[in-house]
Amino acid sequence: MKGCRSLTDEEIEKVKVAFAGPFELRDRAIFILGIRAGLRISEMLSISVGQIFQEGKITHHLYIPRRNMKGKVEGRRIPLHEEARQAIGLWLIELNKRQAITLEAPLFTSRKGQERAISRVQAWRILETAFAKAGLVGSLATHTLRKTYARRIHKKLNFNLVDTQIAMAHRSIQSTIRYLSGDNEKVDAAILAD
């Protein structure tokens, strides 16, 4: 977390179109869910089809059980942004074409079959490839998605730190402050300005 940075709105658009290959829809869904829900990569990879697809449609809220949360203190209910719902819906249609899916299957399946989710390392490789294809540089990782969510939600909440803490599901406001660390590029530009 400490070393990676968030993405700008322009960079987000570049990454969205950078995914390619047979699992393009899965990989784009991971990216969009990450920047729209603020989940950690391990939380995203723990999601089953049944958690997100209920009564024949994509849910409007996602519940991550306590056992899959960092610290395992309590579960978390997250509203799903329409863009995330659409990306997941497209991936589920594609996944269903490939194989009959069950509600117990992981949402982000491995190429090796529907009973296994991709690993955190594979998620990192997927994102690393997309970041490079989009021409992005700097310290970027899977946690970039969560940091991007934090920056965007903080701005949408009119820079209210307490509300941002709630959106991030942080127990400590200090954790939220660390996520919203200053923009180093902006600081460098200010120092170098006339």
mmCIF file of C-alpha atoms in Angstrom:
data_model
loop_
_atom_site.group_PDB
_atom_site.id
_atom_site.type_symbol
_atom_site.label_atom_id
_atom_site.label_comp_id
_atom_site.label_asym_id
_atom_site.label_seq_id
_atom_site.Cartn_x
_atom_site.Cartn_y
_atom_site.Cartn_z
ATOM 1 C CA MET A 1 0.000 0.000 0.000
ATOM 2 C CA LYS A 2 2.652 2.505 1.030
ATOM 3 C CA GLY A 3 4.597 2.335 -2.201
ATOM 4 C CA CYS A 4 1.888 2.227 -4.852
ATOM 5 C CA ARG A 5 0.012 5.205 -6.183
ATOM 6 C CA SER A 6 -3.521 5.887 -7.337
ATOM 7 C CA LEU A 7 -4.534 6.460 -10.937
ATOM 8 C CA THR A 8 -5.815 9.679 -12.454
ATOM 9 C CA ASP A 9 -9.125 9.710 -14.326
ATOM 10 C CA GLU A 10 -7.218 9.869 -17.629
ATOM 11 C CA GLU A 11 -5.093 6.859 -16.662
ATOM 12 C CA ILE A 12 -8.200 4.898 -15.678
ATOM 13 C CA GLU A 13 -9.627 5.355 -19.170
ATOM 14 C CA LYS A 14 -6.359 4.196 -20.739
ATOM 15 C CA VAL A 15 -6.285 1.055 -18.604
ATOM 16 C CA LYS A 16 -9.920 0.178 -19.359
ATOM 17 C CA VAL A 17 -9.060 -0.273 -23.037
ATOM 18 C CA ALA A 18 -5.691 -1.951 -22.415
ATOM 19 C CA PHE A 19 -7.039 -5.416 -21.603
ATOM 20 C CA ALA A 20 -6.748 -8.011 -24.345
ATOM 21 C CA GLY A 21 -6.800 -11.733 -24.853
ATOM 22 C CA PRO A 22 -9.195 -14.568 -24.115
ATOM 23 C CA PHE A 23 -9.830 -13.376 -20.538
ATOM 24 C CA GLU A 24 -10.179 -9.692 -21.415
ATOM 25 C CA LEU A 25 -13.682 -9.394 -19.891
ATOM 26 C CA ARG A 26 -12.600 -11.066 -16.637
ATOM 27 C CA ASP A 27 -9.542 -8.870 -16.338
ATOM 28 C CA ARG A 28 -11.477 -5.665 -17.083
ATOM 29 C CA ALA A 29 -14.119 -6.696 -14.504
ATOM 30 C CA ILE A 30 -11.398 -7.118 -11.864
ATOM 31 C CA PHE A 31 -10.069 -3.657 -12.651
ATOM 32 C CA ILE A 32 -13.451 -1.929 -12.666
ATOM 33 C CA LEU A 33 -14.667 -3.688 -9.520
ATOM 34 C CA GLY A 34 -11.437 -2.659 -7.794
ATOM 35 C CA ILE A 35 -11.743 1.037 -8.608
ATOM 36 C CA ARG A 36 -15.522 1.116 -8.020
ATOM 37 C CA ALA A 37 -15.828 -0.951 -4.812
ATOM 38 C CA GLY A 38 -12.486 -0.393 -3.102
ATOM 39 C CA LEU A 39 -11.948 -4.035 -2.263
ATOM 40 C CA ARG A 40 -8.551 -5.518 -1.545
ATOM 41 C CA ILE A 41 -7.433 -8.007 -4.192
ATOM 42 C CA SER A 42 -7.820 -10.968 -1.804
ATOM 43 C CA GLU A 43 -11.398 -9.863 -1.050
ATOM 44 C CA MET A 44 -12.213 -9.636 -4.754
ATOM 45 C CA LEU A 45 -10.750 -13.052 -5.484
ATOM 46 C CA SER A 46 -12.838 -14.582 -2.676
ATOM 47 C CA ILE A 47 -16.139 -13.602 -4.354
ATOM 48 C CA SER A 48 -18.239 -16.479 -5.629
ATOM 49 C CA VAL A 49 -20.717 -16.265 -8.494
ATOM 50 C CA GLY A 50 -23.563 -16.765 -5.992
ATOM 51 C CA GLN A 51 -22.515 -13.712 -3.982
ATOM 52 C CA ILE A 52 -22.914 -11.439 -6.973
ATOM 53 C CA PHE A 53 -25.541 -13.190 -9.107
ATOM 54 C CA GLN A 54 -28.818 -13.735 -7.289
ATOM 55 C CA GLU A 55 -32.358 -14.306 -8.530
ATOM 56 C CA GLY A 56 -31.196 -14.176 -12.140
ATOM 57 C CA LYS A 57 -29.426 -10.808 -11.985
ATOM 58 C CA ILE A 58 -26.339 -9.006 -10.728
ATOM 59 C CA THR A 59 -26.934 -7.767 -7.188
ATOM 60 C CA HIS A 60 -26.961 -4.092 -6.294
ATOM 61 C CA HIS A 61 -25.023 -4.779 -3.090
ATOM 62 C CA LEU A 62 -22.185 -7.187 -2.477
ATOM 63 C CA TYR A 63 -21.553 -8.724 0.918
ATOM 64 C CA ILE A 64 -18.040 -9.896 1.721
ATOM 65 C CA PRO A 65 -18.142 -12.326 4.678
ATOM 66 C CA ARG A 66 -15.986 -11.693 7.723
ATOM 67 C CA ARG A 67 -13.769 -14.705 6.955
ATOM 68 C CA ASN A 68 -12.654 -13.032 3.698
ATOM 69 C CA MET A 69 -11.968 -9.579 5.143
ATOM 70 C CA LYS A 70 -8.632 -8.270 6.340
ATOM 71 C CA GLY A 71 -8.504 -8.710 10.110
ATOM 72 C CA LYS A 72 -11.581 -10.974 9.971
ATOM 73 C CA VAL A 73 -13.376 -8.706 12.461
ATOM 74 C CA GLU A 74 -16.596 -8.138 10.549
ATOM 75 C CA GLY A 75 -18.082 -8.554 7.085
ATOM 76 C CA ARG A 76 -18.742 -5.696 4.739
ATOM 77 C CA ARG A 77 -21.714 -4.744 2.558
ATOM 78 C CA ILE A 78 -20.780 -2.696 -0.497
ATOM 79 C CA PRO A 79 -23.078 -1.006 -2.997
ATOM 80 C CA LEU A 80 -22.084 -1.922 -6.548
ATOM 81 C CA HIS A 81 -21.642 0.908 -9.026
ATOM 82 C CA GLU A 82 -23.481 0.397 -12.318
ATOM 83 C CA GLU A 83 -20.200 0.270 -14.248
ATOM 84 C CA ALA A 84 -19.001 -2.598 -12.030
ATOM 85 C CA ARG A 85 -22.321 -4.406 -12.408
ATOM 86 C CA GLN A 86 -22.103 -4.134 -16.209
ATOM 87 C CA ALA A 87 -18.481 -5.332 -16.347
ATOM 88 C CA ILE A 88 -19.288 -8.303 -14.121
ATOM 89 C CA GLY A 89 -22.392 -9.081 -16.178
ATOM 90 C CA LEU A 90 -20.371 -9.190 -19.403
ATOM 91 C CA TRP A 91 -17.818 -11.467 -17.743
ATOM 92 C CA LEU A 92 -20.532 -13.822 -16.450
ATOM 93 C CA ILE A 93 -22.057 -14.094 -19.935
ATOM 94 C CA GLU A 94 -18.638 -14.975 -21.358
ATOM 95 C CA LEU A 95 -17.886 -17.382 -18.516
ATOM 96 C CA ASN A 96 -21.198 -19.159 -19.035
ATOM 97 C CA LYS A 97 -20.373 -19.601 -22.745
ATOM 98 C CA ARG A 98 -17.099 -21.289 -21.800
ATOM 99 C CA GLN A 99 -18.531 -23.690 -19.239
ATOM 100 C CA ALA A 100 -21.593 -24.281 -17.127
ATOM 101 C CA ILE A 101 -21.067 -22.182 -14.022
ATOM 102 C CA THR A 102 -22.307 -22.877 -10.531
ATOM 103 C CA LEU A 103 -23.153 -20.392 -7.812
ATOM 104 C CA GLU A 104 -20.302 -21.798 -5.710
ATOM 105 C CA ALA A 105 -17.710 -21.156 -8.443
ATOM 106 C CA PRO A 106 -15.296 -18.256 -7.946
ATOM 107 C CA LEU A 107 -16.267 -15.142 -9.882
ATOM 108 C CA PHE A 108 -12.751 -14.654 -11.221
ATOM 109 C CA THR A 109 -11.904 -18.145 -12.376
ATOM 110 C CA SER A 110 -8.510 -19.427 -13.333
ATOM 111 C CA ARG A 111 -7.795 -20.705 -16.823
ATOM 112 C CA LYS A 112 -7.368 -24.069 -15.136
ATOM 113 C CA GLY A 113 -11.077 -24.412 -14.434
ATOM 114 C CA GLN A 114 -14.038 -22.953 -12.649
ATOM 115 C CA GLU A 115 -13.259 -24.497 -9.265
ATOM 116 C CA ARG A 116 -10.233 -22.218 -8.738
ATOM 117 C CA ALA A 117 -9.959 -18.457 -8.580
ATOM 118 C CA ILE A 118 -6.946 -16.751 -10.053
ATOM 119 C CA SER A 119 -4.143 -16.124 -7.569
ATOM 120 C CA ARG A 120 -3.128 -12.729 -6.210
ATOM 121 C CA VAL A 121 0.111 -13.047 -8.182
ATOM 122 C CA GLN A 122 -1.837 -13.688 -11.395
ATOM 123 C CA ALA A 123 -4.046 -10.671 -10.672
ATOM 124 C CA TRP A 124 -0.894 -8.589 -10.241
ATOM 125 C CA ARG A 125 0.482 -9.878 -13.586
ATOM 126 C CA ILE A 126 -2.796 -9.060 -15.339
ATOM 127 C CA LEU A 127 -2.811 -5.513 -14.000
ATOM 128 C CA GLU A 128 0.910 -5.024 -14.590
ATOM 129 C CA THR A 129 0.434 -5.967 -18.254
ATOM 130 C CA ALA A 130 -2.526 -3.591 -18.631
ATOM 131 C CA PHE A 131 -0.675 -0.732 -16.916
ATOM 132 C CA ALA A 132 2.312 -1.225 -19.245
ATOM 133 C CA LYS A 133 0.089 -1.436 -22.336
ATOM 134 C CA ALA A 134 -1.602 1.799 -21.243
ATOM 135 C CA GLY A 135 1.830 3.423 -21.017
ATOM 136 C CA LEU A 136 1.669 4.058 -17.289
ATOM 137 C CA VAL A 137 4.795 4.356 -15.181
ATOM 138 C CA GLY A 138 5.481 4.577 -11.495
ATOM 139 C CA SER A 139 4.721 2.330 -8.595
ATOM 140 C CA LEU A 140 1.602 0.435 -9.641
ATOM 141 C CA ALA A 141 0.246 -2.783 -8.150
ATOM 142 C CA THR A 142 -3.015 -4.499 -7.273
ATOM 143 C CA HIS A 143 -3.435 -2.100 -4.361
ATOM 144 C CA THR A 144 -3.443 0.767 -6.865
ATOM 145 C CA LEU A 145 -7.115 -0.090 -7.437
ATOM 146 C CA ARG A 146 -8.013 0.434 -3.766
ATOM 147 C CA LYS A 147 -5.954 3.623 -3.568
ATOM 148 C CA THR A 148 -7.694 4.924 -6.687
ATOM 149 C CA TYR A 149 -11.078 4.168 -5.118
ATOM 150 C CA ALA A 150 -10.007 5.993 -1.939
ATOM 151 C CA ARG A 151 -8.919 9.104 -3.854
ATOM 152 C CA ARG A 152 -12.083 9.182 -5.965
ATOM 153 C CA ILE A 153 -14.524 8.558 -3.105
ATOM 154 C CA HIS A 154 -12.758 11.124 -0.904
ATOM 155 C CA LYS A 155 -13.292 13.733 -3.625
ATOM 156 C CA LYS A 156 -16.944 12.694 -4.173
ATOM 157 C CA LEU A 157 -17.540 13.022 -0.425
ATOM 158 C CA ASN A 158 -16.286 16.623 -0.557
ATOM 159 C CA PHE A 159 -13.037 15.624 1.141
ATOM 160 C CA ASN A 160 -14.842 14.462 4.288
ATOM 161 C CA LEU A 161 -12.348 12.227 6.053
ATOM 162 C CA VAL A 162 -14.836 10.492 8.373
ATOM 163 C CA ASP A 163 -17.155 9.517 5.522
ATOM 164 C CA THR A 164 -14.148 8.310 3.523
ATOM 165 C CA GLN A 165 -13.108 6.166 6.493
ATOM 166 C CA ILE A 166 -16.559 4.552 6.444
ATOM 167 C CA ALA A 167 -16.387 3.971 2.676
ATOM 168 C CA MET A 168 -12.971 2.326 3.065
ATOM 169 C CA ALA A 169 -14.117 0.235 6.064
ATOM 170 C CA HIS A 170 -11.109 1.353 8.076
ATOM 171 C CA ARG A 171 -11.205 0.960 11.831
ATOM 172 C CA SER A 172 -8.743 3.814 12.267
ATOM 173 C CA ILE A 173 -8.892 7.251 10.677
ATOM 174 C CA GLN A 174 -5.076 7.067 10.516
ATOM 175 C CA SER A 175 -5.359 4.249 7.971
ATOM 176 C CA THR A 176 -7.578 6.430 5.825
ATOM 177 C CA ILE A 177 -5.139 9.320 6.058
ATOM 178 C CA ARG A 178 -2.294 7.056 4.873
ATOM 179 C CA TYR A 179 -4.358 6.058 1.823
ATOM 180 C CA LEU A 180 -4.872 9.683 0.934
ATOM 181 C CA SER A 181 -1.201 10.577 1.075
ATOM 182 C CA GLY A 182 -0.211 13.633 -0.887
ATOM 183 C CA ASP A 183 0.265 13.636 -4.614
ATOM 184 C CA ASN A 184 4.055 13.468 -5.072
ATOM 185 C CA GLU A 185 3.892 14.647 -8.687
ATOM 186 C CA LYS A 186 1.882 17.695 -7.639
ATOM 187 C CA VAL A 187 4.364 18.460 -4.835
ATOM 188 C CA ASP A 188 7.335 18.067 -7.214
ATOM 189 C CA ALA A 189 5.693 20.392 -9.745
ATOM 190 C CA ALA A 190 5.054 23.010 -7.039
ATOM 191 C CA ILE A 191 8.666 22.867 -5.885
ATOM 192 C CA LEU A 192 9.979 23.250 -9.436
ATOM 193 C CA ALA A 193 7.542 26.059 -10.365
ATOM 194 C CA ASP A 194 8.699 29.684 -10.559
#
